[in-house]
CSV table of C-alpha atoms in Angstrom, one decimal:
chain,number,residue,atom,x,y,z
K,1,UNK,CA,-10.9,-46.6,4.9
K,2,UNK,CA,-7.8,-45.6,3.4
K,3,UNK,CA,-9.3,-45.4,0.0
K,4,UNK,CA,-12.3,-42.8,1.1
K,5,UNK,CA,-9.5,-41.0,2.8
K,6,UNK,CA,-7.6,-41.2,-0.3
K,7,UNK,CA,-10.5,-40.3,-2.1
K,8,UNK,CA,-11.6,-37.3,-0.2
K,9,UNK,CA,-7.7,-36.0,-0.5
K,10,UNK,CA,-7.9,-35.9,-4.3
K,11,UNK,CA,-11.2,-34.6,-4.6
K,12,UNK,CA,-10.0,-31.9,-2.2
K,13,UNK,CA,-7.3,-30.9,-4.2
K,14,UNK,CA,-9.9,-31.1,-7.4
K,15,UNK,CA,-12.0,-28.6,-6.1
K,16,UNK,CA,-9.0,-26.3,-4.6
K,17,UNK,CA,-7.4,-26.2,-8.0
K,18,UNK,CA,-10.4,-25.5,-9.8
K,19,UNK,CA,-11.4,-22.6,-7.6
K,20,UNK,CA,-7.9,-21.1,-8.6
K,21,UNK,CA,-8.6,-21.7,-11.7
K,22,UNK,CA,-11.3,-19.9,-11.9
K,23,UNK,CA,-9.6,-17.0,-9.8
K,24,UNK,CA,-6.8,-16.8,-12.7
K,25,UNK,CA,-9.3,-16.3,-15.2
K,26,UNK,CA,-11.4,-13.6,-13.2
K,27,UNK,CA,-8.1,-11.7,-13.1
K,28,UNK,CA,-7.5,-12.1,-16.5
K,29,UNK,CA,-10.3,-11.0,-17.9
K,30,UNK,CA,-11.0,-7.6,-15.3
K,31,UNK,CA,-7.5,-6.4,-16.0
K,32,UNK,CA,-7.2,-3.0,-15.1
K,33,UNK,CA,-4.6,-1.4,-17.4
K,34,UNK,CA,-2.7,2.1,-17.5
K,35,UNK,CA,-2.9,3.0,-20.8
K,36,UNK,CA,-1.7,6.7,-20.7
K,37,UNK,CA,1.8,7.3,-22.3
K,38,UNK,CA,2.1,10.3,-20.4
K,39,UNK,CA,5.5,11.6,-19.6
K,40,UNK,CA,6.8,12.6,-16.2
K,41,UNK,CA,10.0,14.7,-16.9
K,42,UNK,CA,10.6,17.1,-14.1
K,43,UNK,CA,8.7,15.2,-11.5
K,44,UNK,CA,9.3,14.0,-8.2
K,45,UNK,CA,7.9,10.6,-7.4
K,46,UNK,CA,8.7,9.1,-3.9
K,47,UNK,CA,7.3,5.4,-4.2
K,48,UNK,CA,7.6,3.2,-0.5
K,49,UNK,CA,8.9,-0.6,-0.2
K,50,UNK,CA,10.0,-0.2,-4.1
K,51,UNK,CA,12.7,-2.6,-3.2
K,52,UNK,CA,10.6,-5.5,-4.3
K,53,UNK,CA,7.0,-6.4,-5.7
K,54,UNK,CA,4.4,-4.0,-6.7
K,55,UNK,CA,6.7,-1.1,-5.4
K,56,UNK,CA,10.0,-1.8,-7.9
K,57,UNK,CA,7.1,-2.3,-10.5
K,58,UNK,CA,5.4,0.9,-9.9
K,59,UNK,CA,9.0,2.6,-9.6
K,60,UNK,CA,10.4,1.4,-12.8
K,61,UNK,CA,7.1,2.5,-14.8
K,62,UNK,CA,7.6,5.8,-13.6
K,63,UNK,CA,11.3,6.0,-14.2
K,64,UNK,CA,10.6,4.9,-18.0
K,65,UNK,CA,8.3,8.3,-18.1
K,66,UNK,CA,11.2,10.3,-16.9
K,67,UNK,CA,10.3,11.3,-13.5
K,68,UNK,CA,13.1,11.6,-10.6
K,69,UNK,CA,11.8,8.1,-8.1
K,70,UNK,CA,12.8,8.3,-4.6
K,71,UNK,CA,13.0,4.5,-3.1
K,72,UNK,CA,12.0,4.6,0.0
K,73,UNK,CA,12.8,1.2,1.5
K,74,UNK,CA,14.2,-0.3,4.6
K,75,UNK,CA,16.7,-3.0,3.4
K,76,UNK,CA,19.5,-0.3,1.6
K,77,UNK,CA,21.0,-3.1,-0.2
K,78,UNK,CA,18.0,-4.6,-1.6
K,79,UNK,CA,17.1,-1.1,-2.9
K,80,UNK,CA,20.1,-0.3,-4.5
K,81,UNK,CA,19.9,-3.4,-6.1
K,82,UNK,CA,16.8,-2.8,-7.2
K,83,UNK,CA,17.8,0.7,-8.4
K,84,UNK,CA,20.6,-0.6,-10.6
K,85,UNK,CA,17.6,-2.8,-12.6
K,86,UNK,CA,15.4,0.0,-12.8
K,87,UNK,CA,18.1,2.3,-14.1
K,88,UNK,CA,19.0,-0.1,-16.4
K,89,UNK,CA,15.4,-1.2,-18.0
K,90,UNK,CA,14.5,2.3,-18.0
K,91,UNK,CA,18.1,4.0,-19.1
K,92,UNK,CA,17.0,6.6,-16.8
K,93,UNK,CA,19.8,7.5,-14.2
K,94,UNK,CA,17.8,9.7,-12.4
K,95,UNK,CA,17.0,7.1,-9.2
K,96,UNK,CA,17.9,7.6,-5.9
K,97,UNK,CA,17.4,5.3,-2.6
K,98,UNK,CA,16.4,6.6,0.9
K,99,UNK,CA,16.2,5.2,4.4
K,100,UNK,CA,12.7,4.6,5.5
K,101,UNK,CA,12.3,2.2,8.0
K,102,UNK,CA,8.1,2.8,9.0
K,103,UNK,CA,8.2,0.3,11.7
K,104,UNK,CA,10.4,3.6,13.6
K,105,UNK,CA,8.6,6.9,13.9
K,106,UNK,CA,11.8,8.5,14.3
K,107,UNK,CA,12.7,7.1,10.7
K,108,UNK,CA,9.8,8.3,9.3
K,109,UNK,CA,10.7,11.2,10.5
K,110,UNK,CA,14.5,11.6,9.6
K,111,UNK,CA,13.5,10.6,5.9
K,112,UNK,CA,10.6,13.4,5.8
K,113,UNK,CA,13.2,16.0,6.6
K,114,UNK,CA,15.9,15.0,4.0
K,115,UNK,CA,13.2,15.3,1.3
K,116,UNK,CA,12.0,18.5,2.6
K,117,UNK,CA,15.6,19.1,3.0
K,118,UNK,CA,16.8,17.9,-1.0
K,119,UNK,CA,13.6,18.3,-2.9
K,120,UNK,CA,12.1,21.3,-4.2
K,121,UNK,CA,8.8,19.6,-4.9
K,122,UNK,CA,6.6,16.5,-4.8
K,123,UNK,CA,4.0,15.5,-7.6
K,124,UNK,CA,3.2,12.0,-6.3
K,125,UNK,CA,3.7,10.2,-3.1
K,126,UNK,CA,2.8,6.4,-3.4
K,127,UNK,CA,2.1,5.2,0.1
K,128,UNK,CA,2.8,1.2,-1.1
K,129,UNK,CA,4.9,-0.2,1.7
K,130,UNK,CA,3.0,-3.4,3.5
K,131,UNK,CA,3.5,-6.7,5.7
K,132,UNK,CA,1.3,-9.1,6.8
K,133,UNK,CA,1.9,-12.3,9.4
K,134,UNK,CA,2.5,-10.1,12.6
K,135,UNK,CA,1.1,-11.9,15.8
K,136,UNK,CA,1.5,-9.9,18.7
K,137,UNK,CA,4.7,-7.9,17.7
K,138,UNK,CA,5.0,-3.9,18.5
K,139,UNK,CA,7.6,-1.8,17.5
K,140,UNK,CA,9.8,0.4,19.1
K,141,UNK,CA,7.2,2.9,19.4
K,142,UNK,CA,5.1,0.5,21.1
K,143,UNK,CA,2.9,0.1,18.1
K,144,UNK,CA,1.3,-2.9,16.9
K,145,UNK,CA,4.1,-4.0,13.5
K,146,UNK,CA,1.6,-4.9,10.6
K,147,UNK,CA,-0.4,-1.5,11.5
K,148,UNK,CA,2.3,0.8,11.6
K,149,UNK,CA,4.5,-0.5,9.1
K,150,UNK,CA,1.0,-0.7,6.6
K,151,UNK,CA,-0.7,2.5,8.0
K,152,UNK,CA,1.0,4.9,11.0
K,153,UNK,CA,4.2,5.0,9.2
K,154,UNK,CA,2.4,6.0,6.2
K,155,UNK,CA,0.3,8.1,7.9
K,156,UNK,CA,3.1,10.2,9.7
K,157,UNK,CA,4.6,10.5,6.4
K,158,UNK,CA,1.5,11.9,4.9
K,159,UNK,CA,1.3,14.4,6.9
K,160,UNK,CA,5.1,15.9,7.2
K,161,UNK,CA,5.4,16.0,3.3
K,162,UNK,CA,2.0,18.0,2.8
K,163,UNK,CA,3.3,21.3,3.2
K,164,UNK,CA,5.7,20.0,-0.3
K,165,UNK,CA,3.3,18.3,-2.0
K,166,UNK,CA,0.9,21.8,-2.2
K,167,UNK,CA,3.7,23.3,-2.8
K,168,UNK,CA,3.8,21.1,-5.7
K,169,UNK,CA,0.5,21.3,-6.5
K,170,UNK,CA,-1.4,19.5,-8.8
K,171,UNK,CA,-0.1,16.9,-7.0
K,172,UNK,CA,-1.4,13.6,-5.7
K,173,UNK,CA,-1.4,10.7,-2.8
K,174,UNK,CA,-2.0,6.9,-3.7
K,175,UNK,CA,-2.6,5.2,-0.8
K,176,UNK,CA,-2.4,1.2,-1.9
K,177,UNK,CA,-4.8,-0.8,0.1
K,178,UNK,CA,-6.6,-4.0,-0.2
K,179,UNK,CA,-9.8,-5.8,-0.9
K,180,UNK,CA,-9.6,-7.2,2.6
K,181,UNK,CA,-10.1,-4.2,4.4
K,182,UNK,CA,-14.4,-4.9,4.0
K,183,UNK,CA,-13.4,-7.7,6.7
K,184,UNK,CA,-11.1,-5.3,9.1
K,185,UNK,CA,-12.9,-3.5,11.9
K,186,UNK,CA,-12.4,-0.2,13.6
K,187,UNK,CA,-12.7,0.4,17.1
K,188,UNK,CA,-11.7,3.5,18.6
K,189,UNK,CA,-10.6,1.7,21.9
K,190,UNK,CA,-8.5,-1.2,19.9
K,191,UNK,CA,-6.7,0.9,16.9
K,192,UNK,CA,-3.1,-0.5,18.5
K,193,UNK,CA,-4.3,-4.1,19.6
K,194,UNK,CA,-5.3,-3.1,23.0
K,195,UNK,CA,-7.7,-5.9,23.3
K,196,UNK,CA,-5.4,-8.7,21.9
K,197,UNK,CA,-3.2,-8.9,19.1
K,198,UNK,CA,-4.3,-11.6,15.9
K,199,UNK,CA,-2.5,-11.2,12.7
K,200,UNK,CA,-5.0,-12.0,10.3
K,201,UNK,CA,-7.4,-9.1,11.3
K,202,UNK,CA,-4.5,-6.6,11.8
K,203,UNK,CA,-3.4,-7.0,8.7
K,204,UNK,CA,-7.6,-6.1,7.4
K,205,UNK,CA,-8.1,-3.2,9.8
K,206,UNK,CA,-4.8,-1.9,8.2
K,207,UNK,CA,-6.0,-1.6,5.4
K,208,UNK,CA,-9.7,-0.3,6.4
K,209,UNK,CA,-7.8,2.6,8.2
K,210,UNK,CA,-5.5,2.9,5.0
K,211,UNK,CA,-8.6,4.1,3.2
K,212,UNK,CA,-10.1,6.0,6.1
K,213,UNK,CA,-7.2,7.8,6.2
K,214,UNK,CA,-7.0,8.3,2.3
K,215,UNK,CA,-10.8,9.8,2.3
K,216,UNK,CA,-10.1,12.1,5.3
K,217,UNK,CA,-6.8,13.4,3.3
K,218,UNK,CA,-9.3,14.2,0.6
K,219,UNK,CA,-11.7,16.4,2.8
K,220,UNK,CA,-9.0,18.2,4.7
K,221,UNK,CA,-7.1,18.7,1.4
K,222,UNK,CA,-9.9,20.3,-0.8
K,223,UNK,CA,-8.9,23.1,-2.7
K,224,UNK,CA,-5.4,22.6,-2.3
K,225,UNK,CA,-4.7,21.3,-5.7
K,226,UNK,CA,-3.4,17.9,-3.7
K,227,UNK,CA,-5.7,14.6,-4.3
K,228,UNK,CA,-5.8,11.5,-2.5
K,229,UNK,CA,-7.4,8.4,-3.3
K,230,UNK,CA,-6.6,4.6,-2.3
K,231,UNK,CA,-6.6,1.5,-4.2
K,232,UNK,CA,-6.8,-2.6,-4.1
K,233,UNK,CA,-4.1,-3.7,-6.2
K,234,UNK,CA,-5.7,-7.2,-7.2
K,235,UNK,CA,-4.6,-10.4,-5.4
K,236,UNK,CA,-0.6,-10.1,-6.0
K,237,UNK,CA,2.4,-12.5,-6.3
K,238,UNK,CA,4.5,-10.7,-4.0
K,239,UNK,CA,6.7,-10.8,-0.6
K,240,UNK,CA,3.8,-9.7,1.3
K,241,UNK,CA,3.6,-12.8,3.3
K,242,UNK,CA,7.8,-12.4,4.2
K,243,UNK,CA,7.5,-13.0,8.3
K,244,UNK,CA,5.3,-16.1,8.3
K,245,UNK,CA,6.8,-19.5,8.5
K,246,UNK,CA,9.2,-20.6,5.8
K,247,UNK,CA,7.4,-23.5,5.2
K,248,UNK,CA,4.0,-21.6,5.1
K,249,UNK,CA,5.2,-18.9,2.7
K,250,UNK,CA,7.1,-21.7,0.4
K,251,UNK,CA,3.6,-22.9,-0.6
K,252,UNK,CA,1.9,-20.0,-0.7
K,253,UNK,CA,4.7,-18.4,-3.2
K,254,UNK,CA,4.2,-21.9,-5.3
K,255,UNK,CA,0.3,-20.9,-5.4
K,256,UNK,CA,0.8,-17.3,-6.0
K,257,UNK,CA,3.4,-17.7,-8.9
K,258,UNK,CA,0.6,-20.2,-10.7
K,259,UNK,CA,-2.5,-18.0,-10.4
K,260,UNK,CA,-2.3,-14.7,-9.1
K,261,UNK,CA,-1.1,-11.4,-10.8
K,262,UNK,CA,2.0,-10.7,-11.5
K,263,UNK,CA,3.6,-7.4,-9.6
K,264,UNK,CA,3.6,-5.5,-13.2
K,265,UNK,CA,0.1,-6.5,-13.4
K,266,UNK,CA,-0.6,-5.6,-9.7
K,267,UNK,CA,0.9,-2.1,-10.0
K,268,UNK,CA,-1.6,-0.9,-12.8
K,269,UNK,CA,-4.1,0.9,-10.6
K,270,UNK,CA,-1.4,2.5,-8.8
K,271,UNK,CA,0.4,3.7,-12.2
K,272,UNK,CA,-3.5,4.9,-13.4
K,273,UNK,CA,-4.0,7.1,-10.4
K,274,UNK,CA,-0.3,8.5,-10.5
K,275,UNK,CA,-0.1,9.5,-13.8
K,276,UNK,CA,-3.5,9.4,-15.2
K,277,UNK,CA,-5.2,12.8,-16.5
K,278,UNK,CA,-8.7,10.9,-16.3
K,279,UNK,CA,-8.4,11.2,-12.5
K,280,UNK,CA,-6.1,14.2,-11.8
K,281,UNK,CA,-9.0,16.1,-9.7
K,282,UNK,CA,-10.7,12.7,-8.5
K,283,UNK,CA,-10.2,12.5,-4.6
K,284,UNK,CA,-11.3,10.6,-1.7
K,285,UNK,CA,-12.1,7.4,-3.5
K,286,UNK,CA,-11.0,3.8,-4.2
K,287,UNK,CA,-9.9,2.0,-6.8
K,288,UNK,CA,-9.7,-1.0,-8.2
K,289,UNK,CA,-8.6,-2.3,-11.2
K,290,UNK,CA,-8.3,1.2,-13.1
K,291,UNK,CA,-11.8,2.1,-11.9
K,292,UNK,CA,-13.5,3.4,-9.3
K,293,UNK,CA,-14.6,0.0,-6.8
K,294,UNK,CA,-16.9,0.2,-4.0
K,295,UNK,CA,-15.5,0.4,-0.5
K,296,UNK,CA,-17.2,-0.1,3.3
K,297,UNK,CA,-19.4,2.3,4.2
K,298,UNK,CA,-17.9,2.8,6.9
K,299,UNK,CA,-14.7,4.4,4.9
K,300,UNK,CA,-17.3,7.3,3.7
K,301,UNK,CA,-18.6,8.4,7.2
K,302,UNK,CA,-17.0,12.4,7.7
K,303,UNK,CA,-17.6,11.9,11.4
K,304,UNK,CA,-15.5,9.1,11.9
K,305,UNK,CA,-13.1,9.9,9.6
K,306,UNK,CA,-12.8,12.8,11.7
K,307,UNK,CA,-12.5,11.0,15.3
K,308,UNK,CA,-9.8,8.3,13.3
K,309,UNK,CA,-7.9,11.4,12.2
K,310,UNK,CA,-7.4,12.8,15.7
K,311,UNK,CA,-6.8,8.9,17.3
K,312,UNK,CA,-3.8,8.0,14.5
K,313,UNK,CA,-2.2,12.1,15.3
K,314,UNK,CA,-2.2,10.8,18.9
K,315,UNK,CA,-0.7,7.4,18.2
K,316,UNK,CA,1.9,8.9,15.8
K,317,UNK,CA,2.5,11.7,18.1
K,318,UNK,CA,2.1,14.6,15.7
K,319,UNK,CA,2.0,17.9,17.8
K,320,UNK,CA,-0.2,20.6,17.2
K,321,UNK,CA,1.6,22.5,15.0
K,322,UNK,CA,2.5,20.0,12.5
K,323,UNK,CA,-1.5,18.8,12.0
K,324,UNK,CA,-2.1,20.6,9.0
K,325,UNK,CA,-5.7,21.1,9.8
């Protein structure tokens, strides 16, 4: 008995490392990478969670094309941290870190009005920021965590900086989402956990209503000169995973050093849709690997883009003023 048990354990492990195996290849070999030398002198960049991960990778591309990056990030010390790196790779002094804690409303709200308040325009706003692990936590706005942090917050956001970014104009969203949101769900009477809280399928509708969102942005924004589109960044050695167990994340960091993409790597589809002339009047579409990918059906329906616009303006609290359209 303890041999077949033995047995089964190894050819367990066989089969598990193979299938990684096979993942590492598949991301080798669909890639998706910015080619584009374009320069960004004289642009304003504000790129969210660039403390870390895809975020400092996307930040530190565009501070090697010259733009002025904002780092909008929670943890001040990590960021400026992570600023003195990016200045340093990029010899490009022109980084600056700002509060933005998105699990607070009132934070995203404080940080809206001191760019409003020290920038005179807004060419790109990366909406990169995530978490996933939450079980049952809300924030202080009595939100559910993973879906305010990865969509509200960004969401809120959105809309207090569009006024700037058509002012800007061409300018452009990039809303970084997921593969997973084809398994997320939307329903209209559980969009903050109503029915029960499991962090797993938070974590997917976040990401469904990331590119919901992103696609009603597009409609509202035609004409403006402002795109939006949203993206899966490819499965991603990062610090997504940071509130889960220690012992749970220790493993799956082992995994994800061995087989998945690195950040750089990770951060290519969000460089391509930031900078990239190809898709400067694309809107209201996803992206993956430096193409266009297909998305849920769901994510393309006008009328309940619509409804999901007016439910997340009622979580978030935007008054009637401040709802552009």
């Amino acid at each position: 008995m303890e041999y077949e048990l033995l047995w089964k354990i190894v050819t367990y492990i066989y089969y598990i490392g193979g299938l990684l195996l096979l993942l590492k290849i598949f991301n080798t070999v669909t890639l998706g990478v910015c080619k584009t030398d374009k320069r960004l002198d004289g642009q304003v960049i504000i790129v969210t969670g660039s403390n870390t991960g895809i975020g400092k990778a996307t930040a530190l591309d565009f501070a090697k094309r010259g733009a002025k990056v904002i780092l909008a990030c929670r943890d001040l010390v990590k960021a400026q941290n992570a600023k003195e790196e990016i200045v340093a790779i990029s010899n490009n002094r022109n980084v600056v870190v700002r509060h933005l804690d998105l699990a607070s409303l009132k934070s995203v709200r404080q940080f809206a009005n001191e760019i409003i308040a020290t920038e005179n325009r807004l060419d790109v706003l990366v909406n990169n920021a995530g978490l996933g692990g939450q079980v049952d936590k809300k924030t202080e706005d009595g939100l559910e965590w993973c879906l305010q942090v990865n969509h509200y917050g960004h969401f809120l956001l959105t809309n207090l900086l569009i006024d700037l970014l058509k002012k800007s104009a061409p300018s452009r969203i990039v809303h970084v989402s997921s593969l997973m949101h084809r398994l997320g769900r939307l329903d209209f009477e559980n969009m903050n956990c109503e029915k029960g809280a499991n962090g797993f399928m938070a974590y997917n509708n976040s990401k469904l209503y990331n590119i919901i969102g992103s696609n009603e942005f597009a409609r509202r924004l035609e004409g403006s000169g402002v795109t939006s589109n949203s993206l899966h960044p490819g499965i991603v050695h990062t610090e997504i995973m940071r509130e889960v167990s220690p012992l749970i994340r220790y493993f799956v960091n082992k995994m994800l050093q061995l087989f998945y993409k690195s950040p750089e790597e990770g951060a290519q589809t969000t460089i391509y849709l930031s900078v990239n002339e190809e898709v400067q009047h694309e809107s209201g579409k996803y992206f993956a690997d430096c193409q266009e990918a297909y998305s849920s059906s769901i994510t393309k329906d006008k009328e309940v883009g619509k409804k999901f616009w007016d439910k997340c303006c009622d979580l978030v609290h935007l008054k009637p003023e401040e709802r552009f359209i």
